[in-house]
């Protein structure tokens, strides 16, 4: 049986371990030894994904070498902030897919840039992205994802390995586009949460999602992404889910005035300025998060912008 090592025992890492255990040999690695011992003994990850039982076939360990030994595919399920240190700790890197979305704080780098620096340009790696709340995945509800890699052959092979059951996995060679879609949608989810928290209504939320998608497309194209990618699962699909679903951490940031979108908002603003891409919604979110403007003032500023042709 093919072995996959899931590196990171947060909500998403635990959920995908539950799903993949039906057809793969799965090892789940937890950075914290006490957590690994607890999850291994109780078969539950009450800290990050309460209420779900981990299949008995999933091995849980805090030993990274043990977790990765013999694995044909590594699934990095850490946040972007932990990806670099995880990859640096790998003794014998295997083909890798990461589940995290966003920009690294400080460097502003996307996961593929971190992976290239750690593993080399010839390594086989990619991103798994798309509309997927961990809780629903763990419950066995249907979902569809996109696996993207600059190596089209690897994208196809890795997608085939993960595809099955109620998790449908498409593949793509547009790694940059898939990563941009996954990172910037978190910023738009914060905007939608702010709008909902202010009671601005469903019309306003729909407008924010639509114009937010336009901003994702503009920035993605400037960075080399393919326009069709942003109309797919990793673009529009993930944006709709994160901006409307009550399970979204990024939307709750906006509603409750720290998720991935908080860091991403600042990096998106820098990228937009560097590439001269107009992103007023992203800029407004960043200004609110930084305390430079109130949410109400941000809304009025967006509404007062000059009327333009839609594009």
Coordinates of C-alpha atoms in Angstrom, one line a residue:
X1 CA 0.0 0.0 0.0
X2 CA 1.2 3.5 -0.9
X3 CA 2.5 5.4 2.2
X4 CA 1.7 9.1 2.7
X5 CA 3.1 11.2 5.6
X6 CA 0.9 14.1 6.8
X7 CA 3.2 16.6 8.5
X8 CA 1.2 18.7 10.9
X9 CA -1.6 17.6 13.2
X10 CA -3.8 20.6 13.0
X11 CA -7.4 20.5 11.8
X12 CA -6.6 20.1 8.1
X13 CA -3.8 17.6 8.7
X14 CA -6.1 15.5 10.9
X15 CA -9.0 15.7 8.5
X16 CA -7.1 14.6 5.4
X17 CA -5.5 11.8 7.4
X18 CA -9.0 10.5 8.2
X19 CA -10.0 10.6 4.5
X20 CA -6.8 9.2 3.0
X21 CA -6.6 6.3 5.5
X22 CA -9.3 4.5 3.6
X23 CA -6.9 3.8 0.7
X24 CA -3.4 4.8 1.8
X25 CA -1.0 3.9 4.6
X26 CA -1.0 7.2 6.5
X27 CA 1.4 8.5 9.2
X28 CA 0.4 11.7 11.0
X29 CA 3.3 13.7 12.4
X30 CA 2.7 16.2 15.3
X31 CA 5.4 18.6 16.3
X32 CA 4.4 18.4 20.0
X33 CA 5.3 15.0 21.5
X34 CA 2.5 15.3 24.2
X35 CA -0.1 16.0 21.5
X36 CA 1.1 13.0 19.4
X37 CA 0.9 10.7 22.5
X38 CA -2.6 12.0 23.3
X39 CA -4.0 11.7 19.7
X40 CA -2.3 8.3 19.3
X41 CA -3.9 7.0 22.6
X42 CA -7.4 8.5 22.3
X43 CA -7.6 8.5 18.5
X44 CA -9.0 12.1 18.8
X45 CA -7.5 15.5 18.2
X46 CA -9.6 17.5 20.7
X47 CA -7.3 20.5 20.4
X48 CA -7.8 21.2 16.7
X49 CA -10.6 19.0 15.4
X50 CA -12.8 17.9 18.3
X51 CA -15.5 15.3 17.8
X52 CA -13.8 13.1 15.2
X53 CA -12.1 9.8 15.6
X54 CA -8.9 9.1 13.8
X55 CA -9.0 5.7 12.0
X56 CA -7.1 3.0 13.8
X57 CA -4.7 2.4 10.8
X58 CA -3.3 6.0 11.1
X59 CA 0.0 5.9 12.9
X60 CA 0.7 9.1 15.0
X61 CA 4.2 10.1 15.9
X62 CA 6.3 13.1 16.9
X63 CA 9.4 11.6 15.3
X64 CA 9.8 13.3 11.9
X65 CA 12.3 10.7 10.6
X66 CA 9.9 7.9 11.5
X67 CA 6.9 9.7 9.9
X68 CA 8.6 10.3 6.6
X69 CA 10.5 6.9 6.3
X70 CA 9.3 5.1 3.2
X71 CA 6.7 7.7 2.3
X72 CA 6.0 8.2 -1.4
X73 CA 4.3 11.5 -0.8
X74 CA 4.7 14.1 2.0
X75 CA 1.7 16.4 2.8
X76 CA 2.8 19.5 4.6
X77 CA -0.2 20.6 6.8
X78 CA 1.6 23.3 8.8
X79 CA 0.7 27.0 8.5
X80 CA 2.8 29.0 6.0
X81 CA 4.7 30.3 9.0
X82 CA 5.9 26.8 9.9
X83 CA 6.7 25.6 6.3
X84 CA 10.3 26.7 6.0
X85 CA 11.4 25.2 9.3
X86 CA 9.6 22.0 8.5
X87 CA 11.3 21.6 5.1
X88 CA 14.7 22.5 6.6
X89 CA 14.2 19.6 9.1
X90 CA 13.6 17.0 6.5
X91 CA 16.5 14.6 6.2
X92 CA 15.6 12.9 3.0
X93 CA 13.0 15.0 1.1
X94 CA 10.4 13.1 -0.8
X95 CA 7.8 14.5 -3.3
X96 CA 5.9 17.1 -1.4
X97 CA 2.5 18.7 -1.5
X98 CA 1.5 21.6 0.9
X99 CA -1.9 22.4 2.2
X100 CA -1.2 25.8 3.5
X101 CA -2.3 29.1 1.8
X102 CA -0.9 32.6 2.1
X103 CA 2.3 34.6 2.2
X104 CA 5.2 34.1 4.6
X105 CA 5.2 37.0 7.0
X106 CA 8.3 39.2 6.6
X107 CA 9.6 37.7 3.3
X108 CA 6.2 37.9 1.5
X109 CA 7.1 34.6 -0.2
X110 CA 4.5 32.1 -1.4
X111 CA 4.9 28.4 -0.4
X112 CA 6.5 27.4 -3.7
X113 CA 9.3 30.0 -3.2
X114 CA 9.9 28.6 0.2
X115 CA 10.0 25.0 -1.1
X116 CA 12.3 25.9 -4.0
X117 CA 14.8 27.4 -1.6
X118 CA 14.7 24.5 0.8
X119 CA 14.5 21.6 -1.6
X120 CA 16.0 22.9 -4.8
X121 CA 14.5 23.7 -8.2
X122 CA 14.5 20.0 -9.3
X123 CA 12.4 18.8 -6.4
X124 CA 8.9 17.5 -7.2
X125 CA 6.4 19.6 -5.2
X126 CA 3.1 21.3 -5.5
X127 CA 0.0 22.8 -3.7
X128 CA -3.3 21.3 -2.8
X129 CA -6.0 24.0 -2.7
X130 CA -9.6 24.7 -3.1
X131 CA -12.9 25.0 -1.1
X132 CA -12.4 22.7 1.8
X133 CA -13.4 23.2 5.5
X134 CA -11.5 20.6 7.5
X135 CA -14.6 19.7 9.6
X136 CA -16.6 18.8 6.5
X137 CA -13.8 16.8 5.0
X138 CA -13.4 14.8 8.2
X139 CA -17.2 14.1 8.1
X140 CA -16.8 12.6 4.7
X141 CA -18.8 15.2 2.9
X142 CA -18.0 15.7 -0.8
X143 CA -15.3 18.2 -1.8
X144 CA -13.3 19.0 -4.9
X145 CA -9.7 20.3 -4.8
X146 CA -7.0 21.3 -7.2
X147 CA -3.4 20.0 -7.1
X148 CA -1.0 22.3 -8.9
X149 CA 2.6 22.0 -9.7
X150 CA 5.0 23.5 -12.2
X151 CA 5.8 19.9 -13.1
X152 CA 2.7 18.8 -14.9
X153 CA 3.5 15.1 -14.6
X154 CA 3.9 15.3 -10.9
X155 CA 0.6 17.3 -10.6
X156 CA -1.2 14.5 -12.4
X157 CA 0.4 11.7 -10.5
X158 CA 0.0 13.3 -7.1
X159 CA -3.6 14.2 -7.8
X160 CA -4.3 10.6 -8.8
X161 CA -2.8 9.3 -5.5
X162 CA -5.0 11.6 -3.4
X163 CA -8.2 11.4 -5.5
X164 CA -10.8 9.0 -4.3
X165 CA -13.9 8.5 -2.2
X166 CA -15.7 11.8 -1.7
X167 CA -12.6 13.9 -2.3
X168 CA -12.3 14.7 -6.0
X169 CA -8.9 16.1 -7.0
X170 CA -8.2 17.9 -10.3
X171 CA -4.7 18.8 -11.4
X172 CA -3.1 22.0 -12.8
X173 CA 0.2 23.2 -14.0
X174 CA -0.6 26.8 -12.8
X175 CA 1.1 26.7 -9.4
X176 CA 1.4 30.5 -9.1
X177 CA -2.3 31.0 -10.0
X178 CA -3.5 28.4 -7.5
X179 CA -1.4 29.9 -4.7
X180 CA -2.5 33.5 -5.4
X181 CA -6.1 32.4 -5.4
X182 CA -5.7 30.6 -2.1
X183 CA -3.8 33.5 -0.4
X184 CA -5.8 36.5 -1.5
X185 CA -9.3 35.0 -1.0
X186 CA -8.5 35.1 2.8
X187 CA -8.2 38.9 2.5
X188 CA -11.6 39.0 0.8
X189 CA -13.1 36.8 3.5
X190 CA -12.1 39.3 6.1
X191 CA -13.8 42.0 4.0
X192 CA -17.0 39.9 3.8
X193 CA -16.8 39.4 7.5
X194 CA -16.5 43.1 8.2
X195 CA -19.5 43.7 5.9
X196 CA -21.6 41.1 7.6
X197 CA -20.6 42.3 11.1
X198 CA -21.7 45.8 10.2
X199 CA -25.1 44.4 8.9
X200 CA -24.6 45.7 5.4
X201 CA -26.6 42.9 3.9
X202 CA -26.3 40.2 1.3
X203 CA -26.1 42.6 -1.6
X204 CA -23.0 44.2 -0.2
X205 CA -21.4 40.7 0.5
X206 CA -22.1 39.6 -3.1
X207 CA -20.6 42.9 -4.4
X208 CA -17.5 42.4 -2.3
X209 CA -17.0 38.8 -3.4
X210 CA -17.4 39.8 -7.1
X211 CA -15.0 42.7 -6.9
X212 CA -12.7 40.8 -4.7
X213 CA -12.5 38.1 -7.4
X214 CA -11.6 40.8 -9.9
X215 CA -8.7 41.9 -7.6
X216 CA -7.5 38.3 -7.4
X217 CA -7.5 38.0 -11.2
X218 CA -5.6 41.3 -11.6
X219 CA -2.9 40.5 -9.1
X220 CA -2.7 36.8 -10.3
X221 CA -2.2 37.9 -13.9
X222 CA 0.5 40.4 -12.9
X223 CA 2.4 37.6 -11.2
X224 CA 2.1 35.1 -14.0
X225 CA -1.1 33.2 -13.2
X226 CA -3.5 32.0 -15.8
X227 CA -6.9 33.8 -15.9
X228 CA -8.9 30.5 -16.1
X229 CA -7.4 29.3 -12.8
X230 CA -9.1 32.1 -10.9
X231 CA -12.5 31.0 -12.2
X232 CA -11.9 27.5 -10.9
X233 CA -11.9 25.7 -7.5
X234 CA -8.7 27.4 -6.2
X235 CA -10.0 30.8 -7.2
X236 CA -13.8 31.5 -7.3
X237 CA -14.6 28.3 -5.5
X238 CA -12.4 28.9 -2.5
X239 CA -13.3 32.6 -2.3
X240 CA -17.1 31.8 -2.2
X241 CA -16.7 29.2 0.5
X242 CA -14.3 31.3 2.7
X243 CA -16.3 34.5 2.3
X244 CA -19.7 33.0 3.1
X245 CA -19.2 29.9 5.3
X246 CA -19.6 30.3 9.0
X247 CA -16.7 27.8 9.6
X248 CA -14.2 30.3 8.0
X249 CA -11.6 31.6 10.4
X250 CA -10.8 34.5 8.1
X251 CA -14.4 35.6 7.9
X252 CA -14.7 35.5 11.7
X253 CA -11.7 37.9 11.9
X254 CA -13.8 40.4 10.0
X255 CA -17.0 39.6 12.0
X256 CA -15.2 40.0 15.4
X257 CA -13.1 43.0 14.9
X258 CA -5.3 35.6 13.8
X259 CA -5.8 34.0 10.7
X260 CA -3.9 33.6 7.5
X261 CA -5.6 36.6 5.9
X262 CA -4.3 39.1 8.4
X263 CA -0.7 38.5 7.3
X264 CA -1.7 38.1 3.7
X265 CA -3.5 41.5 3.6
X266 CA -0.3 43.3 4.3
X267 CA 1.7 41.3 1.8
X268 CA -1.0 41.7 -0.9
X269 CA -0.9 45.5 -0.4
X270 CA 2.9 45.5 -0.9
X271 CA 2.6 43.3 -4.1
X272 CA -0.2 45.5 -5.5
X273 CA 1.9 48.6 -5.0
X274 CA 5.0 46.9 -6.5
X275 CA 3.2 45.7 -9.6
X276 CA 0.9 48.7 -9.9
X277 CA -2.3 46.6 -9.5
X278 CA -5.4 48.4 -8.4
X279 CA -6.8 46.5 -5.3
X280 CA -9.1 48.9 -3.4
X281 CA -10.8 46.2 -1.3
X282 CA -7.5 44.7 -0.2
X283 CA -6.1 48.1 0.6
X284 CA -9.2 48.9 2.7
X285 CA -8.9 45.6 4.6
X286 CA -5.3 46.3 5.4
X287 CA -6.1 49.8 6.6
X288 CA -8.8 48.5 8.9
X289 CA -6.5 45.8 10.3
X290 CA -3.7 48.3 10.9
X291 CA -6.0 50.7 12.7
X292 CA -5.5 53.5 10.2
X293 CA -9.2 53.8 9.4
X294 CA -12.5 52.5 10.9
X295 CA -14.5 49.9 9.2
X296 CA -17.3 52.4 8.6
X297 CA -14.9 54.9 7.0
X298 CA -13.5 52.2 4.8
X299 CA -16.9 51.3 3.5
X300 CA -17.7 55.0 2.8
X301 CA -14.3 55.4 1.0
X302 CA -15.1 52.3 -1.2
X303 CA -18.6 53.6 -2.1
X304 CA -17.3 57.1 -2.9
X305 CA -14.8 55.8 -5.5
X306 CA -15.4 57.1 -9.0
X307 CA -17.7 55.1 -11.2
X308 CA -15.8 52.9 -13.7
X309 CA -16.4 50.4 -16.4
X310 CA -16.6 46.9 -14.9
X311 CA -13.6 44.7 -15.6

